[in-house]
Each structure stands twice: as structure tokens, then as C-alpha cells.
Short mmCIF file of C-alpha atoms and ligand atoms in Angstrom, two decimals:
data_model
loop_
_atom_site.label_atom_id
_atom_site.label_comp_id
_atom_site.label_asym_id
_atom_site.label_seq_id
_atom_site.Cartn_x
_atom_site.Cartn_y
_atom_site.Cartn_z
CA UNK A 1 0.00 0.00 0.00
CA UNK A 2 1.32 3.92 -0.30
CA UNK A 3 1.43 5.79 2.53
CA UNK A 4 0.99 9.28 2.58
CA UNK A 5 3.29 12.32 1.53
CA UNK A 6 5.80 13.54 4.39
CA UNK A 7 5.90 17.07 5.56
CA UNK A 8 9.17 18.49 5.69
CA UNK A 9 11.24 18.38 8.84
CA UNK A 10 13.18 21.58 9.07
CA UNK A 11 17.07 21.08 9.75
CA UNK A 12 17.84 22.18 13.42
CA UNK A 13 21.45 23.81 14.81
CA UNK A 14 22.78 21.33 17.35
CA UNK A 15 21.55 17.67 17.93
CA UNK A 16 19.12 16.21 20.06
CA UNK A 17 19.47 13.89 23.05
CA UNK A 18 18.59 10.29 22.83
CA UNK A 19 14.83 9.11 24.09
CA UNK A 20 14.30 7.72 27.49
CA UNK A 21 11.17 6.32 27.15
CA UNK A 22 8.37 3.73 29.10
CA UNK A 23 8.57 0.72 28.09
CA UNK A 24 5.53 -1.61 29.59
CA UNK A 25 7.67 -4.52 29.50
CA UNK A 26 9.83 -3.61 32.27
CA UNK A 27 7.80 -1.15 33.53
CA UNK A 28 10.31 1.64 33.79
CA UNK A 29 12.02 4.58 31.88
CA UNK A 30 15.06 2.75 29.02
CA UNK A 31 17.33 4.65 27.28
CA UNK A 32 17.27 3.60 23.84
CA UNK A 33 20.50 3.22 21.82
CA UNK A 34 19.43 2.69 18.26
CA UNK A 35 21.93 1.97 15.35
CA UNK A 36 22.24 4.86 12.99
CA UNK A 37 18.72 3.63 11.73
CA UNK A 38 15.91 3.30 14.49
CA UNK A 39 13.41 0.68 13.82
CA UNK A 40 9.52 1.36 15.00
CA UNK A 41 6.67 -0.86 14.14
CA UNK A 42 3.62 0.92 15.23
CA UNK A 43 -0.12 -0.88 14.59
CA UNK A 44 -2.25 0.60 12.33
CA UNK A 45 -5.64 1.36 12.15
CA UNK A 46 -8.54 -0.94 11.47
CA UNK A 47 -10.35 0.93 8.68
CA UNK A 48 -13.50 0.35 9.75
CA UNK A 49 -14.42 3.88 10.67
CA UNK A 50 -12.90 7.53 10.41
CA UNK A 51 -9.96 8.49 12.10
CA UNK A 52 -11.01 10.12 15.43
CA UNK A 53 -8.82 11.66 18.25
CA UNK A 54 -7.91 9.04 20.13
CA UNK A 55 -6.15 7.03 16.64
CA UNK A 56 -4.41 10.49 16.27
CA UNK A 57 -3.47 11.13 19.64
CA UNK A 58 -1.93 7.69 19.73
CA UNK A 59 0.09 8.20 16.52
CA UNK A 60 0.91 11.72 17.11
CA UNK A 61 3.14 9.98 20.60
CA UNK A 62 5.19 7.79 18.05
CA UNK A 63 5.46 10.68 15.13
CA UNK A 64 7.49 12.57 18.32
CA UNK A 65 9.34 9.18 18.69
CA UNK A 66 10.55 9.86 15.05
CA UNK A 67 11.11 13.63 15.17
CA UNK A 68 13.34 12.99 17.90
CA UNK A 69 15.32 10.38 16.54
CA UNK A 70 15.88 12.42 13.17
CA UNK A 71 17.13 15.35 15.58
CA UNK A 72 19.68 13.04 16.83
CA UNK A 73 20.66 12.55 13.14
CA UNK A 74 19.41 8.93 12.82
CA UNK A 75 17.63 7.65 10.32
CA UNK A 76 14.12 6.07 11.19
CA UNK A 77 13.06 2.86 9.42
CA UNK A 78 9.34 3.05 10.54
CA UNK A 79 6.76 0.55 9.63
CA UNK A 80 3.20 0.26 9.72
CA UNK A 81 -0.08 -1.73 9.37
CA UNK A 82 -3.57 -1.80 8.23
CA UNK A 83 -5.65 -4.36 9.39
CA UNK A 84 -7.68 -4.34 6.01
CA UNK A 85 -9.69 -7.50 6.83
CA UNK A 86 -10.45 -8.37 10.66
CA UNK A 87 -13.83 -9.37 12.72
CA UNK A 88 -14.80 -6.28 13.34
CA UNK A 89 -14.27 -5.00 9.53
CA UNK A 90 -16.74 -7.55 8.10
CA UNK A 91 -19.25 -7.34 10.79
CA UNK A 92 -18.99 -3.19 9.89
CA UNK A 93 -19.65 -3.72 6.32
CA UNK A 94 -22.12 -6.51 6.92
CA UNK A 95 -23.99 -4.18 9.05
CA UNK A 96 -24.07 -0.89 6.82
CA UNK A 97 -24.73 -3.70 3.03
CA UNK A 98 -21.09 -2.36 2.12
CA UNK A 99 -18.34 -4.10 0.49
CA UNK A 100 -15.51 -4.62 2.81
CA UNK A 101 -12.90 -4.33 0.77
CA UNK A 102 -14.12 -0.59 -0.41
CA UNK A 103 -15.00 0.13 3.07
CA UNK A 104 -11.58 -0.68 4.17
CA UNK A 105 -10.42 1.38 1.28
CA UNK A 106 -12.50 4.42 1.77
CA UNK A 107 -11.21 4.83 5.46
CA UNK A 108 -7.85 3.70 4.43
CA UNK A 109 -7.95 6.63 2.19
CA UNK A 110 -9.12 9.06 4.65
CA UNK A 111 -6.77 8.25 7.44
CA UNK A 112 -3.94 9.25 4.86
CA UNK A 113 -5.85 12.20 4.48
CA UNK A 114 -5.85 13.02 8.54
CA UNK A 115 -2.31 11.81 8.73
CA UNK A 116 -1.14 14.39 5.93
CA UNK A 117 -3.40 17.75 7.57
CA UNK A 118 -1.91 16.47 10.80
CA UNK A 119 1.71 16.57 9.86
CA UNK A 120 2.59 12.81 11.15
CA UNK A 121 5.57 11.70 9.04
CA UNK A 122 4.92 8.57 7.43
CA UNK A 123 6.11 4.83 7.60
CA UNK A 124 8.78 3.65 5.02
CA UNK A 125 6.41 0.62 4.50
CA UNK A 126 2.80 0.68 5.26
CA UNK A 127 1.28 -2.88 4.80
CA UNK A 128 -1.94 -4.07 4.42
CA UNK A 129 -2.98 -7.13 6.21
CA UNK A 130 -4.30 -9.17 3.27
CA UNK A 131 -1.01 -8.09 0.71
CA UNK A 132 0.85 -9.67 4.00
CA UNK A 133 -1.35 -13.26 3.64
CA UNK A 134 1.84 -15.27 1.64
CA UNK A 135 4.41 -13.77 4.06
CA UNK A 136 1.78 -15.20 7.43
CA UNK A 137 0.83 -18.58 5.76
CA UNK A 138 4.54 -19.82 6.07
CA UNK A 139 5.10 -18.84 9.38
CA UNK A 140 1.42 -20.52 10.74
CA UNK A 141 3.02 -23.11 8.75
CA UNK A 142 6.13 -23.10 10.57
CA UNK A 143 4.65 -22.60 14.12
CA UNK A 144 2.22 -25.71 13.51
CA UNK A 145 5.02 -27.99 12.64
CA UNK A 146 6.91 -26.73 15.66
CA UNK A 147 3.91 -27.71 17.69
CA UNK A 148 3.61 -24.27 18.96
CA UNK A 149 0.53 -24.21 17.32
CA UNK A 150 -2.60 -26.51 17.03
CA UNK A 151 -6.00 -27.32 14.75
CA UNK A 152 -9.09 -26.70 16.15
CA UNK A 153 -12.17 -27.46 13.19
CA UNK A 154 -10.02 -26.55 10.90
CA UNK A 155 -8.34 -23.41 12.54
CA UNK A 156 -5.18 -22.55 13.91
CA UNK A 157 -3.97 -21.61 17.10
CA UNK A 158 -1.02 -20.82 18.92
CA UNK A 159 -0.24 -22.01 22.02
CA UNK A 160 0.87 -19.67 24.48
CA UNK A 161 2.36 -22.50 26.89
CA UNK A 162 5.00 -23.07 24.04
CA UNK A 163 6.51 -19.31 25.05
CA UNK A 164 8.27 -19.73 28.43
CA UNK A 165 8.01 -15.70 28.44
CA UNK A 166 4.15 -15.04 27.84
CA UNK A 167 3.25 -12.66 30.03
CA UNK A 168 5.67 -10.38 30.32
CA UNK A 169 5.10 -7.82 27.67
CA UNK A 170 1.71 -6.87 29.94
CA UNK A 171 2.70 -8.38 33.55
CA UNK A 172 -1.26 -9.19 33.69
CA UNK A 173 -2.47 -12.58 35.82
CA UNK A 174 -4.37 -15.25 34.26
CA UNK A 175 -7.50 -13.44 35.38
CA UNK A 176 -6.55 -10.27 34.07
CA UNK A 177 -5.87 -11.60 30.47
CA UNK A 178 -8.65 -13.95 30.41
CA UNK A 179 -11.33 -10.90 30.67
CA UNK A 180 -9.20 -8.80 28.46
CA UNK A 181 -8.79 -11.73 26.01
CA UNK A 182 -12.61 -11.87 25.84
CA UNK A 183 -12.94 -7.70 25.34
CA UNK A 184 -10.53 -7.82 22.62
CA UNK A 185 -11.36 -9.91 19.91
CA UNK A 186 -9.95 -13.42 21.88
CA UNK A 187 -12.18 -16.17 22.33
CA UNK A 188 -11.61 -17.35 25.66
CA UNK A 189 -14.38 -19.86 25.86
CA UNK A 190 -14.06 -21.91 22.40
CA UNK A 191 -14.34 -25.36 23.97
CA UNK A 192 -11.75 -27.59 22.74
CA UNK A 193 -8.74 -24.98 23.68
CA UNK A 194 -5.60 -26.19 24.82
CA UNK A 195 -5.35 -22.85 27.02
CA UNK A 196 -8.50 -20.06 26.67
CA UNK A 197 -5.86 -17.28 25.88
CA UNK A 198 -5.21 -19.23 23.07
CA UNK A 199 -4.87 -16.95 19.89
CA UNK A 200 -6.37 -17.32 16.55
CA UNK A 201 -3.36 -17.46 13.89
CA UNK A 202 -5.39 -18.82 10.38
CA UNK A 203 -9.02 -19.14 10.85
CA UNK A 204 -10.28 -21.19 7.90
CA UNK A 205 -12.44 -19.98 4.82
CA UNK A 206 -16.52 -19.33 6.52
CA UNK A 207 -19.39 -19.05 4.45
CA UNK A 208 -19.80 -15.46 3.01
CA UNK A 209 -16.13 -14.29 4.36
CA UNK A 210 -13.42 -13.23 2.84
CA UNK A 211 -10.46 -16.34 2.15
CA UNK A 212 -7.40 -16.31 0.86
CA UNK A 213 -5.31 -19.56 -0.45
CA UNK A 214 -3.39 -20.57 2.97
CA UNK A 215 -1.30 -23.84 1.07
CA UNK A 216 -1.39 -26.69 3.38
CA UNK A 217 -3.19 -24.39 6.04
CA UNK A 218 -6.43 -24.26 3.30
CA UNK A 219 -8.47 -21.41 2.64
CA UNK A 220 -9.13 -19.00 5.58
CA UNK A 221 -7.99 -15.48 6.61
CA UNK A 222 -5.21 -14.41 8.95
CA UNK A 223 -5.23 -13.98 12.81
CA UNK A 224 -4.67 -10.55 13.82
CA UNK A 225 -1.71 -10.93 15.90
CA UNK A 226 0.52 -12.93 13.66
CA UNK A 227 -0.26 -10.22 11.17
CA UNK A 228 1.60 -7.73 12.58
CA UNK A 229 4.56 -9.87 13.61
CA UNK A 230 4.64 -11.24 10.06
CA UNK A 231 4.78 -7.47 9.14
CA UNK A 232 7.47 -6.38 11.81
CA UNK A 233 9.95 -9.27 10.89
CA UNK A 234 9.47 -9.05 7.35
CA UNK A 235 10.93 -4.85 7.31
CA UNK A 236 12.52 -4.79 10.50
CA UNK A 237 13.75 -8.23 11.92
CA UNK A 238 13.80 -8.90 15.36
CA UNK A 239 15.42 -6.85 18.07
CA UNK A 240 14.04 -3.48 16.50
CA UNK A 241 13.51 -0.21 18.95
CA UNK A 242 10.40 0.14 19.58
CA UNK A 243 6.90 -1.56 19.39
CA UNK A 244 3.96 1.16 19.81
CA UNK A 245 0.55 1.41 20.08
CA UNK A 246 -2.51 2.71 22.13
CA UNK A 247 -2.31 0.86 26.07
CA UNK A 248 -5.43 -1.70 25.10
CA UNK A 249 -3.04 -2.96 22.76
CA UNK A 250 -0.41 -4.39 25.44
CA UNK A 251 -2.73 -7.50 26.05
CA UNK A 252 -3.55 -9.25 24.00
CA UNK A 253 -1.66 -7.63 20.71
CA UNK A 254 2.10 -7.27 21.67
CA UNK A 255 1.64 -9.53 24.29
CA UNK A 256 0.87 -12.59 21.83
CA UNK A 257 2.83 -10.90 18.86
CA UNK A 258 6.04 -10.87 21.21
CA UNK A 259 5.11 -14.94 22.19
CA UNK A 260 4.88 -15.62 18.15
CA UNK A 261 7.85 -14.33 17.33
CA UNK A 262 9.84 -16.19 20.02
CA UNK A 263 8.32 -19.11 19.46
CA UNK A 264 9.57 -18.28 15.59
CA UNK A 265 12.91 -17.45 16.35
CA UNK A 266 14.03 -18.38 19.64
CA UNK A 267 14.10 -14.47 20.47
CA UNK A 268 12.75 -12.40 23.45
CA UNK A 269 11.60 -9.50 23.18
CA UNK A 270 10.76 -9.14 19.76
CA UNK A 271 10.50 -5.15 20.50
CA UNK A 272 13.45 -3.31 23.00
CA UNK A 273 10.54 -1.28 24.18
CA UNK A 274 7.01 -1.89 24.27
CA UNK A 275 5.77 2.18 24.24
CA UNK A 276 1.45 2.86 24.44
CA UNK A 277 -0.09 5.44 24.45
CA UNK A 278 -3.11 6.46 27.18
CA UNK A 279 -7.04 6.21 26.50
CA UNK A 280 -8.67 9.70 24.98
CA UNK A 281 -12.35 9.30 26.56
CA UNK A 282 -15.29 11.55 25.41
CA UNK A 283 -18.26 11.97 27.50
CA UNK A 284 -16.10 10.14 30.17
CA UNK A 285 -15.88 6.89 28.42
CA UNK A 286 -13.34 5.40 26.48
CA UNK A 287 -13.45 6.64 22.91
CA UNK A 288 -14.04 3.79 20.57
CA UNK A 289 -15.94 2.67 17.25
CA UNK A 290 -17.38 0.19 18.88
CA UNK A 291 -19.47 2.65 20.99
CA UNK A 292 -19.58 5.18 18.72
CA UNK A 293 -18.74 8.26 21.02
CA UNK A 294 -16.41 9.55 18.50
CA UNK A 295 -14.93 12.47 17.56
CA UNK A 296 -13.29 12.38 13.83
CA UNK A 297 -10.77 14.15 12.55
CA UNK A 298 -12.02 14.84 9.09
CA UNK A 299 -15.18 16.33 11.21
CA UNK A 300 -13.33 18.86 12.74
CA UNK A 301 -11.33 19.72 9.43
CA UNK A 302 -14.58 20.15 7.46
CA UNK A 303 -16.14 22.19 10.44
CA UNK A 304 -13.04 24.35 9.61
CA UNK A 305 -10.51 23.89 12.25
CA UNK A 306 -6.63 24.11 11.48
CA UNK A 307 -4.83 20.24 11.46
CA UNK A 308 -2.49 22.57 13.68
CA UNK A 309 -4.63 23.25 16.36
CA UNK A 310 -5.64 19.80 16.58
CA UNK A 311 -2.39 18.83 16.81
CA UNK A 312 -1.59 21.36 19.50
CA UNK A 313 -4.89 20.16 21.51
CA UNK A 314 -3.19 16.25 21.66
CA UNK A 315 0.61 17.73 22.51
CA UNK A 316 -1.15 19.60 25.32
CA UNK A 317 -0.99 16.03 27.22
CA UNK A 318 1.19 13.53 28.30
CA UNK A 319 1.54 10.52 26.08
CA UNK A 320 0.71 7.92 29.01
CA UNK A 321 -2.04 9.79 30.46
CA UNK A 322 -5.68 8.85 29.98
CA UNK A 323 -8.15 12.05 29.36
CA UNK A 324 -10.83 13.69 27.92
CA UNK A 325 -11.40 15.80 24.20
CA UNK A 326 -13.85 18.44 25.84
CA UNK A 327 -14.35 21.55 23.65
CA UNK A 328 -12.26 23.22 26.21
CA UNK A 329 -9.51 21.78 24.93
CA UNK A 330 -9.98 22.49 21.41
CA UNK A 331 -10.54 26.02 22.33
CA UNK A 332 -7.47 26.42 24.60
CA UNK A 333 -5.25 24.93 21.39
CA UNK A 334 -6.96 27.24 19.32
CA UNK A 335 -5.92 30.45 21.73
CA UNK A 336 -2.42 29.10 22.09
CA UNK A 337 -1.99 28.37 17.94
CA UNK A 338 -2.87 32.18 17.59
CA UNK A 339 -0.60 33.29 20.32
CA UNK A 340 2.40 31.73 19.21
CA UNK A 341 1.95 32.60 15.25
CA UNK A 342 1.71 36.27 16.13
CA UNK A 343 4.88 36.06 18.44
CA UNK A 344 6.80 33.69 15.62
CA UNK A 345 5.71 36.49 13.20
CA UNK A 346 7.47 39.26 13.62
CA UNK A 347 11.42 39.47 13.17
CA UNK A 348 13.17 39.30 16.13
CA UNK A 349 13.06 38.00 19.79
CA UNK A 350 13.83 36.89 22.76
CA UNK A 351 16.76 34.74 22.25
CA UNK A 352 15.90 30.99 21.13
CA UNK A 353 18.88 28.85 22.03
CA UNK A 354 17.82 27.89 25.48
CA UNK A 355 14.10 27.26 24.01
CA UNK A 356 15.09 24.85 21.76
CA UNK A 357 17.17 23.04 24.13
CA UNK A 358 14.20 23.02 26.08
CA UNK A 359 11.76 21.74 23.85
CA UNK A 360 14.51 19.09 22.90
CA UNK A 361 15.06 18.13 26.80
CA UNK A 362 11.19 17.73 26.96
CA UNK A 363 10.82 14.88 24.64
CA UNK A 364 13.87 13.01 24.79
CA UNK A 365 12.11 12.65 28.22
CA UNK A 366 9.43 10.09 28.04
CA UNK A 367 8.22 12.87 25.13
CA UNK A 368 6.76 14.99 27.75
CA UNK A 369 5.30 17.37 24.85
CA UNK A 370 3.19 19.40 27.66
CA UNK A 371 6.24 20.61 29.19
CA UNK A 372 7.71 21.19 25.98
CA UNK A 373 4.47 23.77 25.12
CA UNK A 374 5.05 25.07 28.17
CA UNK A 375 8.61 26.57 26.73
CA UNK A 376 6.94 27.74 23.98
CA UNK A 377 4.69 29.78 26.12
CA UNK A 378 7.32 31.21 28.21
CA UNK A 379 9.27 32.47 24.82
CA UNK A 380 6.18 33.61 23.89
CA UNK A 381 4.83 35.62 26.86
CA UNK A 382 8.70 37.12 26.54
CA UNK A 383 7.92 37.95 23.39
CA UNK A 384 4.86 39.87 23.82
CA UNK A 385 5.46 41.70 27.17
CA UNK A 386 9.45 43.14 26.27
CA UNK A 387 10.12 41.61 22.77
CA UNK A 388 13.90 41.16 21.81
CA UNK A 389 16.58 41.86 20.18
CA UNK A 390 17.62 38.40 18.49
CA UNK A 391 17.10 39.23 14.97
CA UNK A 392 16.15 35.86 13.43
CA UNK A 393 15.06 34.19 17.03
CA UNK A 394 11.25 34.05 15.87
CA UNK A 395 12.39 31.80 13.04
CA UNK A 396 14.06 29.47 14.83
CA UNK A 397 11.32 29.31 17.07
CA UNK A 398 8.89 28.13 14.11
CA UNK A 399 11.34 25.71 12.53
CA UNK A 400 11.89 23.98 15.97
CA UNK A 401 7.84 23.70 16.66
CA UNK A 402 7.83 22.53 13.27
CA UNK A 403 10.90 19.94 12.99
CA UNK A 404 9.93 18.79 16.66
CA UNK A 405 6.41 19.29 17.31
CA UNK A 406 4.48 18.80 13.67
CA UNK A 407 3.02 22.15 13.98
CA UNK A 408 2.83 24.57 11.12
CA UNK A 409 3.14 28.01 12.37
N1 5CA B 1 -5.42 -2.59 13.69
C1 5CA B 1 -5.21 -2.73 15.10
C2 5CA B 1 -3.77 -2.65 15.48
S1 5CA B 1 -2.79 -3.79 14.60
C3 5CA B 1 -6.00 -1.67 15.88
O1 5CA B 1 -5.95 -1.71 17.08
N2 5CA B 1 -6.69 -0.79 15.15
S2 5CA B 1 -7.61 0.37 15.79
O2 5CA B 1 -8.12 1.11 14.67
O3 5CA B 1 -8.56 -0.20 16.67
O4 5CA B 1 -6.69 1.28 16.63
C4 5CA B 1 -5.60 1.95 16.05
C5 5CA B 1 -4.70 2.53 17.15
O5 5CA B 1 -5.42 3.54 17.85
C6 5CA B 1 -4.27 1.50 18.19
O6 5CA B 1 -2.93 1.77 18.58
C7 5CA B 1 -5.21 1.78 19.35
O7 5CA B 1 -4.62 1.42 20.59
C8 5CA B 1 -5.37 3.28 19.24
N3 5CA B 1 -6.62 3.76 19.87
C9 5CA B 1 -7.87 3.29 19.66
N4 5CA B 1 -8.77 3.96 20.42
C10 5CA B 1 -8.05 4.88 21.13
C11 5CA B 1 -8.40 5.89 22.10
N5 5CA B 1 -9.65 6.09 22.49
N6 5CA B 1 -7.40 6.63 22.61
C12 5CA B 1 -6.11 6.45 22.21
N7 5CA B 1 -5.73 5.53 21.31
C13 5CA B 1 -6.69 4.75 20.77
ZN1 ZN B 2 -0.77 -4.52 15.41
#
């Protein structure tokens, strides 16, 4: 699949620091050392339903991940998926008498669209699940003659007793997983199981689906785990930097994906750093298309409001924390958008070394982007109470909110 056209990241004096960042795995702050190219796999959308702000919020956390690891003068090999044919996909499409495959498509087509206003650089490869069926079908292959995985009527699964380290991408208890399993597309209960957390990795051809040839497997369609591990090793190999995603993806997602690919290899962890992202709510509930208490990008684009301020309105919180879009917070990016163009707009300033250090110390940091628009203000309010002298400083300013931030000013 194509992804969607990057934005330019302006070139920066100096060099940024390398990212400490949360990894769930451990459970505490790593300092990554990439190569000269970093390696991120972060999971893509289900295109099911319009980008809203909690997809972008999520995505904006691991577009900092890249703009500080270009600032360090890496390269980033970045990869990403689209889970163009899933459960939830065909029950969507069922539901509304739509094709899948165009619905997938259509939303496919507008998330690029959101991605692009938005100013999140794009992956190197972006991968749909079903062009990524003949890479899956050898490894289910592979893991079944192993005996990490097992038939069940005709499907596969994997077995998570065949990973001695299941578990400890999430650190959840049976308990834990087995309701999680069941909230998240699992199917704890299938009698006939060796263990309920069991995960689907080829579920064969069903009446009215979707199925794709799966050689000695037969006809069926991929599980959704194995498809992004099939994904990840194919571009990146194991080992790479950093797996991302929103925090519901921990268990079951990375959790099996990080079991498959040991079980494939022989490796643990199949990620240095498992990094997610908190919950945006609305109307103090979780936002999801599932319940349908959504707020879309593309809405608030139509309704006229600049990709920038939306973008300010996620930076405005931490990564890791869960909270709510309330107007409020749309207006309050809105305010601050308009207050830093008119200070970036005239032609000298308050000197904007130290600022850019700032902003630089402030994600390298667990990408704590609220502190880091908290320098901005403070260059700003500088700005319009005494002004400066620094002919030039106002430019650096916008290229730095711009090469580290996303935001257009
Ligand atoms: N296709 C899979 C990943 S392989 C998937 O989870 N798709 S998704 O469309 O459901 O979600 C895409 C990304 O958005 C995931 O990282 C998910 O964790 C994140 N996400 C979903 N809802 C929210 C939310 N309310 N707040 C923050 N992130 C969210
Ligand atoms: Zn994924």
C-alpha cells in the first residue's frame, strides 16, 4: 500500500538527546540506543471507521518518537499496518450492506488524508494485512510444525504454553488476560482450547467471508496478531527499537505478537521497548468505534478547524495519560496556535537557544510534549510583554515547533 506524503522536517542547529522512554515490559524509563537507523513498528488502524482523536493522539506519541530520533541525526526505518480484513471489519460492512474491501479502502484513504493535515511523518512501509497473507501462511506453517501451534475445526492456534516468556510484555495474571482476552477480539471460551488465551493465527475460509489460499493451512484469513509480527519481521527483523501502540493494545496484541515471534525465532523480546499510548475518553468513556462516542478528525477539518490546532490540543498532554477531548480543549489549542503565530511572526526576539534546548530536553524525556508547550509559552509571553533583540530568534522558534512538534506556524 502507499502511505501518505511527508511534511518536511526543518534542519535544526545542534543535535538532540537520545529518548528515554516507558517501556511496559519492564515497567520503567530505558534509554534507547538505536543503530544509525531506528526501527519502530507501530499498529495501524482498522479501517472500519474515520480516524477520530484518540487514533491520532496515539500516533501523534510515536510521530514525536521519530522527530526525535531524526534530531539526533538517525535515520528512522518506521513501519506500519492496516488491518484491512479483521472481525470487526466484516461485521462493519455486513452491518451498513457495504463491500468490505471498499469500506476498508475508503477509510484507508481518509486516514492518509488526517495523517497528511496532521503533519505525522509517514512509515517507510505501510502494509496491508491481506497483501501480507503469503508472508503469514509460512510462518502458521512453521509454528504448527513446531507444535507451537494446534488445529481446532479446521483453525489454527497458537499455544501460548509453548513461550516460556508469555506474560511479560503486559505483567497481567491469568484473570486479568482472560477478561481482556474476551474484550478484545480473543475467544476465551471456544471449547476444545488447549489454554482459553489461546490466539487465533489462520481461521479457515466461513461461508460469506473473505479467504485467501493458505497452502497446506487451506483457505481461511489471517489472525490478527501474527499479522503484525509477520509485518514487523518481514521490514525490521527482530530486536528493533520500539513496538507502539494505544495501552489496550499491550494484552492481548504485543503480548501474543512478542510470544509468536519467540516461538519463531528463539528471540525475546521481539521489541526493546514496548511504548502505548493512554485512552482519549469523550463523554467520560473510552473513545471507541465500537461505541460510537467519537470524535473524527475529518469532522473537525470540514467544520473548519486548522490540522495545527488539533495537533496542539493532543501535545497539550502527556503521552501515558488517559483524558478527555472536551471543547475546552480544542478552544485552549486554538488560543495558544494564535498566540504563538503572532509572536513567531514578527522578526526578532527573545533569544531561542535555550528554548530549543528546552523543547529538545522535553521529549527526549518520556516525550513529555506538555512541558515542551510550556517553553513555547514562556518564549512567547517574553515575546509579547518586552520583545527582543535576536534578529532571526522568531524563526528558529517556528522551525523547531515545526521539525519537533508537527506544527505549522
Ligand atoms: N489494527 C489494530 C492494530 S494492529 C487496531 O488496534 N486498530 S484500531 O483502529 O482499533 O486502533 C488503532 C490505534 O489507535 C491503536 O494503537 C489503538 O490502541 C489506538 N486507539 C484506539 N482507540 C483509542 C483511544 N480512544 N485513545 C487512544 N488511542 C486509541
Ligand atoms: Zn498490530
Amino acid at each position: 500500500m502507499h502511505a501518505w506524503p511527508a511534511s518536511e522536517v526543518p534542519a535544526l542547529p545542534g543535535q538532540g538527546r537520545d529518548l528515554r522512554i516507558h517501556d511496559t515490559a519492564t515497567g520503567g524509563l530505558v534509554t534507547l540506543d538505536p543503530g544509525p537507523v531506528a526501527r519502530i513498528y507501530v499498529c495501524g488502524i482498522t479501517p472500519y471507521d474515520a480516524t477520530h482523536i484518540g487514533h491520532a493522539a496515539t500516533y501523534n506519541a510515536f510521530d514525536l518518537v521519530q522527530r526525535v530520533w531524526l534530531d539526533t541525526k538517525r535515520q528512522v526505518h518506521y513501519v506500519q499496518n492496516v488491518t484491512d480484513v479483521d472481525d470487526p471489519l466484516l461485521e462493519r460492512a455486513q452491518r451498513d450492506g457495504l463491500d468490505w474491501a471498499a469500506l476498508a479502502e475508503k477509510e484507508t484513504a481518509l486516514f492518509r488524508e488526517d495523517m497528511t493535515a496532521l503533519r505525522m511523518l509517514p512509515p517507510r512501509q505501510y502494509i496491508g494485512a491481506v497483501e501480507a497473507i503469503p508472508g503469514i501462511v509460512p510462518l502458521v506453517e512453521r509454528l504448527r510444525d513446531m507444535g507451537a501451534a494446534y488445529e481446532l475445526e479446521g483453525d489454527v492456534y497458537f499455544s501460548v504454553e509453548s513461550d516460556p516468556h508469555f506474560g511479560k510484555v503486559s505483567g497481567l495474571d491469568a484473570a486479568a488476560m482472560r477478561l481482556l482476552s474476551a474484550e478484545r477480539g480473543g475467544d476465551p471460551d471456544r471449547p476444545g482450547k488447549k489454554n482459553p488465551l489461546d490466539p487465533m493465527l489462520w481461521m479457515a475460509a466461513r461461508e460469506g467471508e473473505p479467504s485467501w489460499d493458505g497452502a497446506s493451512l487451506g483457505r481461511g484469513r489471517p489472525g490478527w496478531h501474527i499479522e503484525c509480527v509477520a509485518i514487523a519481521l518481514d521490514h525490521l527483523g527482530m530486536g528493533f527499537d520500539i513496538q507502539g501502540g494505544g495501552s489496550d493494545l499491550a494484552f492481548p496484541h504485543h503480548e501474543m505478537g512478542a510470544s509468536h515471534a519467540q516461538a519463531l525465532t528463539g528471540e525475546f523480546p521481539m521489541a526493546k521497548a514496548y511504548v502505548h499510548a493512554g485512552m482519549v475518553a469523550l463523554d467520560g468513556e473510552k473513545m471507541s468505534k465500537s461505541k460510537g462516542n467519537l470524535v473524527f478528525v475529518s469532522k473537525l477539518r470540514r467544520d473548519g478547524v486548522d490540522p495545527a490546532a488539533i495537533r496542539l490540543a493532543l501535545l497539550a498532554h502527556h503521552y501515558r495519560a488517559d483524558w478527555e477531548w472536551t471543547d475546552q480543549v480544542l478552544r485552549d489549542a486554538v488560543a495558544r496556535l494564535g498566540r504563538w503565530r503572532a509572536a513567531v511572526s514578527r522578526p526578532d526576539g527573545p533569544p531561542a537557544e535555550a528554548l530549543v534546548q528546552e523543547i529538545r530536553e522535553a521529549l527526549a524525556d518520556d516525550l513529555d510534549a506538555p512541558a515542551a508547550l510550556i517553553a513555547v509559552d514562556r518564549w512567547t509571553a517574553r515575546q509579547e510583554q518586552s520583545g527582543g533583540t535576536d534578529e532571526g530568534a522568531p524563526g528558529v522558534v517556528s522551525r523547531a515547533v515545526d521539525a519537533l512538534l508537527g506544527v505549522a506556524l
